[in-house]
Coordinates of C-alpha atoms in Angstrom, one line a residue:
Chain A
X13 CA 49.8 23.0 30.7
X14 CA 51.0 19.5 31.6
X15 CA 47.6 17.9 31.2
X16 CA 47.2 19.4 27.8
X17 CA 50.2 17.8 26.6
X18 CA 49.2 14.5 28.2
X19 CA 45.8 14.8 26.4
X20 CA 47.6 15.6 23.1
X21 CA 50.1 12.7 23.5
X22 CA 47.2 10.3 24.5
X23 CA 44.6 11.0 21.9
X24 CA 46.3 13.3 19.2
X25 CA 49.9 11.8 18.6
X26 CA 49.9 12.8 15.0
X27 CA 52.8 10.6 14.2
X28 CA 51.1 7.4 15.4
X29 CA 48.0 8.6 13.7
X30 CA 49.9 9.0 10.3
X31 CA 51.4 5.7 10.7
X32 CA 48.1 3.9 11.2
X33 CA 46.4 5.7 8.3
X34 CA 47.4 3.5 5.4
X35 CA 46.3 0.4 7.3
X36 CA 43.0 2.0 8.3
X37 CA 42.4 2.9 4.7
X38 CA 43.5 -0.2 2.9
X39 CA 42.5 -2.9 5.4
X40 CA 40.1 -1.4 8.2
X41 CA 37.8 0.7 6.1
X42 CA 37.5 -1.8 3.4
X43 CA 36.8 -4.5 5.7
X44 CA 34.3 -2.5 7.8
X45 CA 32.5 -1.6 4.6
X46 CA 32.5 -5.1 3.2
X47 CA 31.2 -6.5 6.5
X48 CA 28.6 -3.9 7.0
X49 CA 27.3 -3.9 3.4
X50 CA 27.2 -7.7 3.3
X51 CA 25.3 -7.9 6.6
X52 CA 22.9 -5.2 5.5
X53 CA 22.2 -6.9 2.2
X54 CA 21.5 -10.2 3.9
X55 CA 19.6 -8.6 6.7
X56 CA 17.3 -6.7 4.2
X57 CA 16.4 -9.9 2.5
X58 CA 15.9 -11.9 5.8
X59 CA 14.2 -8.9 7.2
X60 CA 11.6 -8.7 4.5
X61 CA 10.9 -12.5 4.8
X62 CA 10.4 -11.8 8.7
X63 CA 8.2 -8.9 8.0
X64 CA 6.0 -10.8 5.5
X65 CA 5.7 -13.8 7.9
X66 CA 4.8 -11.4 10.6
X67 CA 1.9 -9.9 9.0
X68 CA 0.8 -13.1 7.5
X69 CA -2.9 -14.1 8.3
X70 CA -1.6 -17.6 9.4
X71 CA -0.3 -17.9 12.9
X72 CA 2.2 -20.7 11.7
X73 CA 4.2 -17.9 10.1
X74 CA 3.4 -15.2 12.4
X75 CA 4.3 -16.9 15.7
X76 CA 7.8 -18.1 14.4
X77 CA 8.6 -14.6 13.0
X78 CA 7.6 -13.0 16.3
X79 CA 9.9 -15.4 18.4
X80 CA 12.7 -14.9 16.0
X81 CA 12.4 -11.1 16.2
X82 CA 12.1 -11.1 20.1
X83 CA 15.2 -13.4 20.2
X84 CA 17.6 -11.5 18.1
X85 CA 16.4 -8.2 19.2
X86 CA 16.5 -9.0 22.9
X87 CA 19.9 -10.4 23.1
X88 CA 23.1 -8.3 23.2
X89 CA 24.9 -8.3 19.9
X90 CA 28.2 -9.3 21.4
X91 CA 26.6 -12.5 22.9
X92 CA 24.9 -13.3 19.5
X93 CA 28.0 -12.9 17.6
X94 CA 30.1 -15.1 19.9
X95 CA 27.4 -17.8 20.1
X96 CA 27.1 -18.0 16.4
X97 CA 30.7 -17.2 15.6
X98 CA 32.2 -20.0 18.0
X99 CA 29.2 -22.2 18.0
X100 CA 29.1 -22.9 14.3
X101 CA 32.9 -22.5 13.8
X102 CA 33.3 -26.2 12.7
X103 CA 30.3 -26.1 10.4
X104 CA 31.6 -22.8 8.9
X105 CA 35.1 -24.3 8.3
X106 CA 33.9 -26.9 6.1
X107 CA 31.8 -24.4 4.1
X108 CA 33.7 -21.2 4.1
X109 CA 37.3 -22.3 5.3
X110 CA 39.1 -21.3 8.5
X111 CA 38.2 -17.7 8.4
X112 CA 35.5 -16.5 11.0
X113 CA 34.6 -13.7 8.8
X114 CA 31.7 -15.1 6.9
X115 CA 30.2 -16.3 10.2
X116 CA 30.6 -12.8 11.6
X117 CA 28.8 -11.4 8.7
X118 CA 25.8 -13.9 9.2
X119 CA 25.6 -13.1 12.9
X120 CA 25.6 -9.4 12.2
X121 CA 22.8 -10.1 9.5
X122 CA 20.7 -12.2 11.8
X123 CA 20.8 -9.4 14.5
X124 CA 20.0 -6.7 11.7
X125 CA 17.2 -8.8 10.1
X126 CA 15.3 -8.8 13.3
X127 CA 15.4 -5.0 13.6
X128 CA 14.9 -4.6 9.7
X129 CA 11.9 -6.9 9.9
X130 CA 10.2 -4.8 12.4
X131 CA 10.9 -1.7 10.2
X132 CA 9.5 -3.4 7.2
X133 CA 6.5 -4.6 9.2
X134 CA 5.8 -1.2 10.5
X135 CA 6.0 0.4 7.0
X136 CA 3.8 -2.2 5.4
X137 CA 1.1 -1.9 8.1
X138 CA 1.2 1.9 7.8
X139 CA -0.1 1.7 4.3
X140 CA -3.8 2.5 4.0
X141 CA -6.0 -0.6 4.3
X142 CA -7.8 0.8 1.1
X143 CA -4.8 0.0 -1.0
X144 CA -5.0 -3.8 -0.4
X145 CA -8.7 -3.7 -0.8
X146 CA -8.5 -2.0 -4.1
X147 CA -6.2 -4.7 -5.3
X148 CA -8.4 -7.5 -4.1
X149 CA -11.5 -5.9 -5.6
X150 CA -9.7 -6.0 -8.9
X151 CA -9.1 -9.9 -8.6
X152 CA -5.5 -9.7 -7.4
X153 CA -4.4 -12.5 -4.9
X154 CA -3.1 -11.4 -1.4
X155 CA 0.4 -12.2 -2.6
X156 CA 0.1 -10.2 -5.7
X157 CA -1.4 -7.2 -4.1
X158 CA 1.3 -7.3 -1.5
X159 CA 4.0 -7.6 -4.0
X160 CA 2.8 -5.1 -6.5
X161 CA 1.2 -2.4 -4.4
X162 CA 1.3 -2.7 -0.7
X163 CA 5.0 -3.6 0.1
X164 CA 6.5 -1.2 -2.4
X165 CA 4.7 1.6 -0.8
X166 CA 5.7 0.4 2.7
X167 CA 9.5 0.2 1.9
X168 CA 9.4 3.7 0.4
X169 CA 8.2 5.0 3.7
X170 CA 10.9 3.3 5.8
X171 CA 14.0 4.1 3.7
X172 CA 15.2 6.7 6.3
X173 CA 14.7 4.1 9.0
X174 CA 16.8 1.5 7.0
X175 CA 19.6 4.0 6.6
X176 CA 19.5 4.4 10.3
X177 CA 19.9 0.6 10.6
X178 CA 22.9 0.5 8.3
X179 CA 24.6 3.0 10.6
X180 CA 23.9 0.7 13.6
X181 CA 25.3 -2.2 11.6
X182 CA 28.5 -0.2 10.7
X183 CA 29.1 0.3 14.4
X184 CA 28.2 -3.3 15.4
X185 CA 30.6 -4.5 12.7
X186 CA 33.3 -3.7 15.2
X187 CA 32.3 -6.6 17.4
X188 CA 33.3 -9.2 14.8
X189 CA 36.9 -8.7 16.0
X190 CA 36.0 -10.9 19.0
X191 CA 35.9 -13.9 16.6
X192 CA 39.7 -13.4 16.0
X193 CA 40.3 -12.1 12.4
X194 CA 43.3 -12.6 10.2
X195 CA 45.6 -9.5 9.8
X196 CA 44.2 -8.8 6.4
X197 CA 40.6 -9.3 7.6
X198 CA 40.7 -6.8 10.3
X199 CA 38.2 -4.0 10.4
X200 CA 38.6 -0.4 11.6
X201 CA 38.4 -1.0 15.3
X202 CA 40.7 -3.9 15.3
X203 CA 43.3 -2.0 13.1
X204 CA 43.1 0.9 15.6
X205 CA 43.3 -1.3 18.6
X206 CA 46.4 -3.3 17.2
X207 CA 48.3 0.0 16.3
X208 CA 47.3 1.5 19.9
X209 CA 49.1 -1.3 21.4
X210 CA 52.2 -0.6 19.4
X211 CA 52.1 3.2 19.8
X212 CA 51.5 3.0 23.5
X213 CA 48.7 5.7 23.2
X214 CA 45.1 5.9 22.0
X215 CA 45.6 8.0 18.9
X216 CA 45.2 5.2 16.4
X217 CA 41.8 4.5 18.0
X218 CA 40.9 8.0 17.7
X219 CA 41.8 7.9 14.2
X220 CA 39.7 4.7 13.7
X221 CA 36.8 6.8 15.4
X222 CA 37.2 9.6 12.9
X223 CA 36.8 7.0 10.1
X224 CA 33.6 5.7 11.7
X225 CA 32.2 9.2 11.9
X226 CA 33.2 9.8 8.3
X227 CA 30.8 7.1 7.2
X228 CA 28.0 7.7 9.9
X229 CA 27.7 11.3 10.1
X230 CA 27.1 12.1 6.5
X231 CA 24.5 9.2 6.5
X232 CA 22.7 10.6 9.4
X233 CA 22.3 14.0 7.7
X234 CA 21.3 12.4 4.5
X235 CA 18.5 10.6 6.4
X236 CA 17.3 13.9 7.9
X237 CA 17.3 15.4 4.3
X238 CA 15.3 12.6 2.7
X239 CA 13.0 12.4 5.8
X240 CA 12.2 16.1 5.3
X241 CA 11.8 15.7 1.7
X242 CA 9.3 12.8 2.1
X243 CA 7.3 14.6 4.7
X244 CA 7.0 18.0 2.9
X245 CA 7.0 16.6 -0.6
X246 CA 9.5 17.8 -3.2
X247 CA 6.9 19.5 -5.5
X248 CA 6.9 23.1 -6.0
X249 CA 3.7 24.5 -4.6
X250 CA 1.2 25.0 -7.5
X251 CA -1.2 27.8 -7.7
X252 CA -4.7 26.7 -6.6
X253 CA -7.1 25.9 -9.6
X254 CA -10.8 26.3 -9.6
X255 CA -12.9 23.1 -9.7
X256 CA -15.0 24.9 -12.1
X257 CA -12.3 24.6 -14.7
X258 CA -12.5 20.9 -14.5
X259 CA -16.4 21.1 -14.8
X260 CA -15.9 23.1 -18.1
X261 CA -13.4 20.7 -19.2
X262 CA -15.8 17.8 -18.7
X263 CA -18.6 19.7 -20.5
X264 CA -16.3 20.2 -23.4
X265 CA -15.7 16.6 -23.7
X266 CA -18.2 14.6 -25.7
X267 CA -21.5 14.4 -23.8
X268 CA -21.7 10.7 -24.5
X269 CA -18.3 10.0 -22.9
X270 CA -19.4 11.8 -19.7
X271 CA -22.8 10.3 -19.8
X272 CA -25.0 13.4 -19.9
X273 CA -27.7 13.6 -22.4
X274 CA -27.9 17.3 -23.2
Chain B
X20 CA -27.3 19.9 -18.3
X21 CA -29.2 17.5 -16.5
X22 CA -28.9 14.0 -15.0
X23 CA -29.5 11.3 -17.4
X24 CA -32.9 10.0 -17.5
X25 CA -34.3 6.6 -18.6
X26 CA -35.7 8.0 -21.7
X27 CA -32.2 8.5 -23.1
X28 CA -31.4 4.8 -23.1
X29 CA -31.6 4.5 -27.0
X30 CA -29.6 7.5 -27.3
X31 CA -26.3 5.8 -27.1
X32 CA -23.9 6.3 -30.1
X33 CA -22.7 3.2 -31.9
X34 CA -19.1 4.3 -31.2
X35 CA -19.4 3.7 -27.6
X36 CA -19.4 0.1 -26.7
X37 CA -22.3 -1.4 -24.7
X38 CA -22.0 -3.6 -21.6
X39 CA -23.4 -6.8 -21.0
X40 CA -24.3 -6.7 -17.4
X41 CA -25.1 -9.9 -15.4
X42 CA -28.0 -10.4 -13.1
X43 CA -27.3 -10.3 -9.4
X44 CA -29.3 -12.0 -6.6
X45 CA -28.9 -11.9 -2.9
X46 CA -31.0 -14.6 -0.9
X47 CA -31.1 -14.3 2.8
X48 CA -27.8 -12.7 3.0
X49 CA -26.6 -12.4 6.5
X50 CA -23.3 -10.7 7.5
X51 CA -21.5 -10.3 10.7
X52 CA -18.4 -8.8 12.1
X53 CA -17.5 -11.2 14.9
X54 CA -20.7 -11.9 16.9
X55 CA -22.4 -8.7 15.7
X56 CA -24.7 -9.3 13.0
X57 CA -24.7 -6.0 10.6
X58 CA -26.9 -7.6 7.9
X59 CA -29.8 -9.8 8.3
X60 CA -31.7 -11.9 5.7
X61 CA -31.3 -9.5 2.9
X62 CA -33.1 -10.5 -0.3
X63 CA -32.4 -8.4 -3.4
X64 CA -32.8 -9.1 -7.1
X65 CA -31.0 -6.9 -9.7
X66 CA -31.9 -7.5 -13.3
X67 CA -29.1 -7.5 -16.0
X68 CA -28.3 -4.0 -17.1
X69 CA -30.3 -2.1 -14.4
X70 CA -29.2 0.2 -11.7
X71 CA -30.2 -0.4 -8.1
X72 CA -29.5 2.5 -5.6
X73 CA -29.2 1.6 -1.9
X74 CA -30.0 4.4 0.4
X75 CA -30.2 4.6 4.2
X76 CA -28.7 6.2 7.3
X77 CA -25.2 5.5 8.3
X78 CA -24.8 2.1 10.1
X79 CA -27.5 0.5 8.1
X80 CA -25.4 -2.1 6.5
X81 CA -25.2 -0.6 2.9
X82 CA -21.5 -0.8 2.6
X83 CA -21.3 -4.2 4.2
X84 CA -23.8 -5.4 1.7
X85 CA -21.5 -4.4 -1.2
X86 CA -18.6 -5.9 0.4
X87 CA -20.6 -9.1 0.7
X88 CA -21.4 -9.2 -3.0
X89 CA -17.6 -9.3 -3.9
X90 CA -16.6 -11.2 -0.7
X91 CA -14.3 -8.4 0.6
X92 CA -16.1 -9.5 3.7
X93 CA -17.4 -13.1 3.6
X94 CA -21.0 -13.6 4.3
X95 CA -22.2 -15.5 7.4
X96 CA -25.1 -17.3 5.7
X97 CA -27.4 -17.0 2.6
X98 CA -26.2 -16.8 -1.0
X99 CA -25.1 -14.3 -3.7
X100 CA -26.0 -15.3 -7.2
X101 CA -24.0 -13.8 -9.9
X102 CA -25.6 -14.5 -13.4
X103 CA -27.5 -17.3 -11.7
X104 CA -24.6 -19.2 -10.0
X105 CA -23.5 -19.0 -6.4
X106 CA -20.5 -16.6 -6.0
X107 CA -19.8 -18.3 -2.7
X108 CA -18.7 -21.3 -4.4
X109 CA -16.0 -20.1 -6.7
X110 CA -12.5 -18.7 -6.1
X111 CA -13.0 -15.2 -4.6
X112 CA -10.2 -13.9 -6.7
X113 CA -11.8 -15.0 -9.9
X114 CA -15.2 -13.7 -8.5
X115 CA -13.8 -10.3 -7.9
X116 CA -12.2 -10.0 -11.3
X117 CA -15.8 -10.2 -12.7
X118 CA -17.1 -7.5 -10.3
X119 CA -16.0 -4.0 -10.4
X120 CA -15.8 -1.8 -7.2
X121 CA -15.4 1.9 -6.7
X122 CA -14.7 3.3 -3.2
X123 CA -15.6 6.4 -1.5
X124 CA -11.9 7.3 -1.1
X125 CA -10.9 6.2 -4.6
X126 CA -7.9 4.0 -3.3
X127 CA -5.9 4.8 -6.2
X128 CA -2.3 3.6 -6.1
X129 CA -0.4 6.9 -5.3
X130 CA 3.0 5.6 -6.8
X131 CA 1.3 4.8 -10.0
X132 CA 0.3 7.1 -12.8
X133 CA -3.4 7.1 -13.8
X134 CA -2.5 4.9 -16.8
X135 CA -0.6 2.5 -14.5
X136 CA -3.4 2.4 -12.2
X137 CA -5.8 1.1 -14.8
X138 CA -3.2 -1.2 -16.4
X139 CA -2.0 -2.9 -13.3
X140 CA -4.7 -5.6 -13.0
X141 CA -4.9 -6.1 -16.8
X142 CA -1.5 -7.5 -16.9
X143 CA -1.2 -9.0 -13.5
X144 CA -4.7 -10.7 -13.3
X145 CA -5.9 -10.9 -16.9
X146 CA -2.2 -11.7 -18.0
X147 CA -2.5 -9.2 -21.0
X148 CA 0.8 -8.4 -22.3
X149 CA 2.0 -5.2 -20.8
X150 CA 1.9 -3.1 -23.9
X151 CA -1.6 -4.2 -24.8
X152 CA -2.6 -3.6 -21.2
X153 CA -1.4 0.0 -21.5
X154 CA -3.1 0.4 -24.8
X155 CA -6.5 -0.9 -23.3
X156 CA -5.9 1.3 -20.2
X157 CA -5.4 4.4 -22.5
X158 CA -8.8 3.7 -24.2
X159 CA -10.6 3.5 -20.6
X160 CA -9.2 6.6 -19.5
X161 CA -10.3 8.2 -22.8
X162 CA -13.6 6.9 -22.1
X163 CA -14.0 8.6 -18.7
X164 CA -12.6 11.8 -20.3
X165 CA -9.1 11.5 -18.8
X166 CA -6.9 10.8 -21.9
X167 CA -4.9 14.0 -21.3
X168 CA -4.3 13.0 -17.7
X169 CA -3.1 9.5 -18.2
X170 CA 0.5 10.2 -17.1
X171 CA -0.5 12.1 -14.0
X172 CA -0.1 10.6 -10.5
X173 CA -3.3 10.6 -8.3
X174 CA -1.9 13.5 -6.1
X175 CA -1.9 15.7 -9.2
X176 CA -5.5 15.0 -10.0
X177 CA -8.6 16.5 -8.5
X178 CA -11.0 14.2 -6.4
X179 CA -13.4 14.0 -9.3
X180 CA -10.5 13.1 -11.7
X181 CA -9.3 10.5 -9.3
X182 CA -12.6 8.9 -9.0
X183 CA -13.0 8.8 -12.7
X184 CA -9.5 7.0 -12.9
X185 CA -11.0 4.6 -10.2
X186 CA -14.0 3.9 -12.4
X187 CA -11.8 3.4 -15.5
X188 CA -9.7 1.0 -13.5
X189 CA -12.8 -1.0 -12.6
X190 CA -14.2 -0.8 -16.1
X191 CA -10.9 -2.0 -17.8
X192 CA -11.5 -5.5 -16.2
X193 CA -14.8 -5.6 -18.3
X194 CA -16.9 -6.4 -15.0
X195 CA -20.3 -7.9 -15.2
X196 CA -21.4 -5.9 -12.3
X197 CA -20.3 -2.5 -10.8
X198 CA -20.4 -1.8 -7.1
X199 CA -20.2 1.9 -6.1
X200 CA -19.7 2.5 -2.4
X201 CA -20.5 6.2 -1.8
X202 CA -18.4 7.1 -4.8
X203 CA -19.1 10.9 -4.6
X204 CA -19.3 11.3 -0.9
X205 CA -15.6 12.6 -0.7
X206 CA -15.8 15.0 -3.6
X207 CA -16.0 18.7 -3.7
X208 CA -19.6 19.7 -4.5
X209 CA -19.0 21.2 -8.0
X210 CA -17.2 17.9 -9.1
X211 CA -20.1 15.4 -8.0
X212 CA -22.1 15.9 -11.1
X213 CA -19.3 14.8 -13.5
X214 CA -19.0 11.5 -11.7
X215 CA -22.7 11.0 -11.3
X216 CA -23.2 11.5 -15.0
X217 CA -20.4 9.2 -15.8
X218 CA -22.1 6.5 -13.7
X219 CA -25.5 7.2 -15.3
X220 CA -23.9 6.8 -18.6
X221 CA -22.7 3.3 -17.6
X222 CA -26.2 2.5 -16.5
X223 CA -27.7 3.4 -20.0
X224 CA -25.0 1.4 -21.7
X225 CA -26.2 -1.7 -20.1
X226 CA -23.9 -2.1 -16.9
X227 CA -25.5 -3.8 -13.8
X228 CA -24.9 -1.4 -11.0
X229 CA -25.4 -1.6 -7.3
X230 CA -25.0 2.0 -6.1
X231 CA -24.8 3.0 -2.3
X232 CA -25.3 6.6 -2.4
X233 CA -26.6 9.6 -0.5
X234 CA -27.4 11.5 -3.8
X235 CA -31.1 11.3 -3.7
X236 CA -31.5 13.1 -7.1
X237 CA -29.3 10.6 -8.6
X238 CA -31.2 7.6 -7.1
X239 CA -34.5 9.2 -8.2
X240 CA -33.4 9.9 -11.8
X241 CA -31.2 7.0 -12.7
X242 CA -32.2 4.1 -10.5
X243 CA -34.4 1.3 -11.8
X244 CA -34.8 0.1 -8.4
X245 CA -34.3 1.8 -5.0
X246 CA -33.7 0.0 -1.9
X247 CA -34.0 1.6 1.6
X248 CA -32.0 0.0 4.4
X249 CA -31.8 0.5 8.1
X250 CA -30.3 -1.5 11.0
X251 CA -29.0 -4.4 8.7
X252 CA -32.4 -5.0 7.0
X253 CA -34.1 -4.0 3.8
X254 CA -36.9 -1.9 5.0
X255 CA -38.5 -0.9 1.6
X256 CA -37.7 -1.5 -2.0
X257 CA -39.3 -0.5 -5.2
X258 CA -39.2 2.0 -8.2
X259 CA -37.9 5.5 -7.4
X260 CA -41.4 6.9 -7.5
X261 CA -42.6 4.3 -5.1
X262 CA -40.0 5.2 -2.5
X263 CA -39.6 8.9 -2.9
X264 CA -43.1 9.9 -3.6
X265 CA -44.9 7.4 -1.7
X266 CA -42.8 6.1 1.2
X267 CA -44.8 3.5 3.1
X268 CA -42.7 2.7 6.3
X269 CA -42.4 5.3 8.9
X270 CA -38.6 4.9 8.9
X271 CA -38.2 5.9 5.2
X272 CA -40.6 8.8 5.8
X273 CA -38.3 10.0 8.6
X274 CA -35.1 9.4 6.7
X275 CA -36.4 11.2 3.7
X276 CA -37.6 14.2 5.7
X277 CA -34.0 14.4 7.0
X278 CA -32.1 14.3 3.7
X279 CA -34.4 15.9 1.2

């Protein structure tokens, strides 16, 4: 049973896990959530802009959106984070101070916005063409029909995909540690990593992993639940009603209202 | 209960408001999708307050013609005159607010209630205060017999009810002309008459209507003018009696023998 003890000592050293727990909760979890939520919110706004540009009738808006998307979707996240985090460090220093934290959030949100833009674009384009036409036929401008009718329908459809994107951002937020964070700014992975060095085994990282799962697994299942509800509809099945009932109802209404003359 | 006939025109009760439809004239209207011309040199005059039914086989350009009138699809050449003025020279959004359109598949907004469907363009295009828009929308729904269903979403309404909401939505904008694009083609058979009666009522009340339809009974009884189109051209036009009882062209004779 030697290998068993080795495994326990390496991955499940409960003492080391208990020691790192307060830091994971107070520093790591907090920062991971702050970074992920901030990057998601920024990414959703940017992504919406990219999506609207991407379906614009003007190629002067469409082409830049396409290039932006290809760029940030095509590069490894770690490369983008390093390029932005170190490349703009000086600029960031004059705006945000010495911490690379805000730049990390911005880099993550740029990456996320490329994906979110594609999600929104797909959602908006899946809305029946007749919706926009009905708006235009009523005299609404392109912008108004998009903003009031088409885009809201598109967004509702892609909510599950957006939650998936949030999960991806939570995981990618661990990459921000590459920029060198202050002790109080460390996210889950960095806290676990630092503690692992001290404890001499991987248990603190396992503990950090558990924290990630606590965030992501329930969300994944929430997505599936909502996805099913969207697909099957939440309404109770109603008994079928005869079309003749409606005819009776119409006949009962004033004949002038329905336009018949008997 | 029969479809409305022209003799009932003076039957309208004073409580129901009458419309003031505008004239509509198409001159040499040509429309194309890319290089393919789907409408060639169509000339058509619709007098104010009259109903014109457009019949013809599929692919004859009937729907395209309607979409040219309100410029959902821009005409290639020719002109559309609304109340005597060129519709091609005004801002299309302003033009469309003056022309109501009803679609085959209703195109109601699924996340809006019937009332919100009708009210949306009132506040967003006509700039009515929202409370007033809802009030007006409620009256419009009552006019099509759906006062009770104002708070239902489209998915909770039958096809006939949905199409009547769509008609109310178009009427709420107080259009000068109404375009109907196969408005009853997607309905269950027992619900068709209710919608057709409603349309006939609009005609009696003075609305100018351009109706693309496969309902020959409706065209015969309600239309002031019937237009038969095929392959992007007007083949024959005239009174219902002219076309249905005395078709001149071989193509119309052929078409009628297939559909009647």
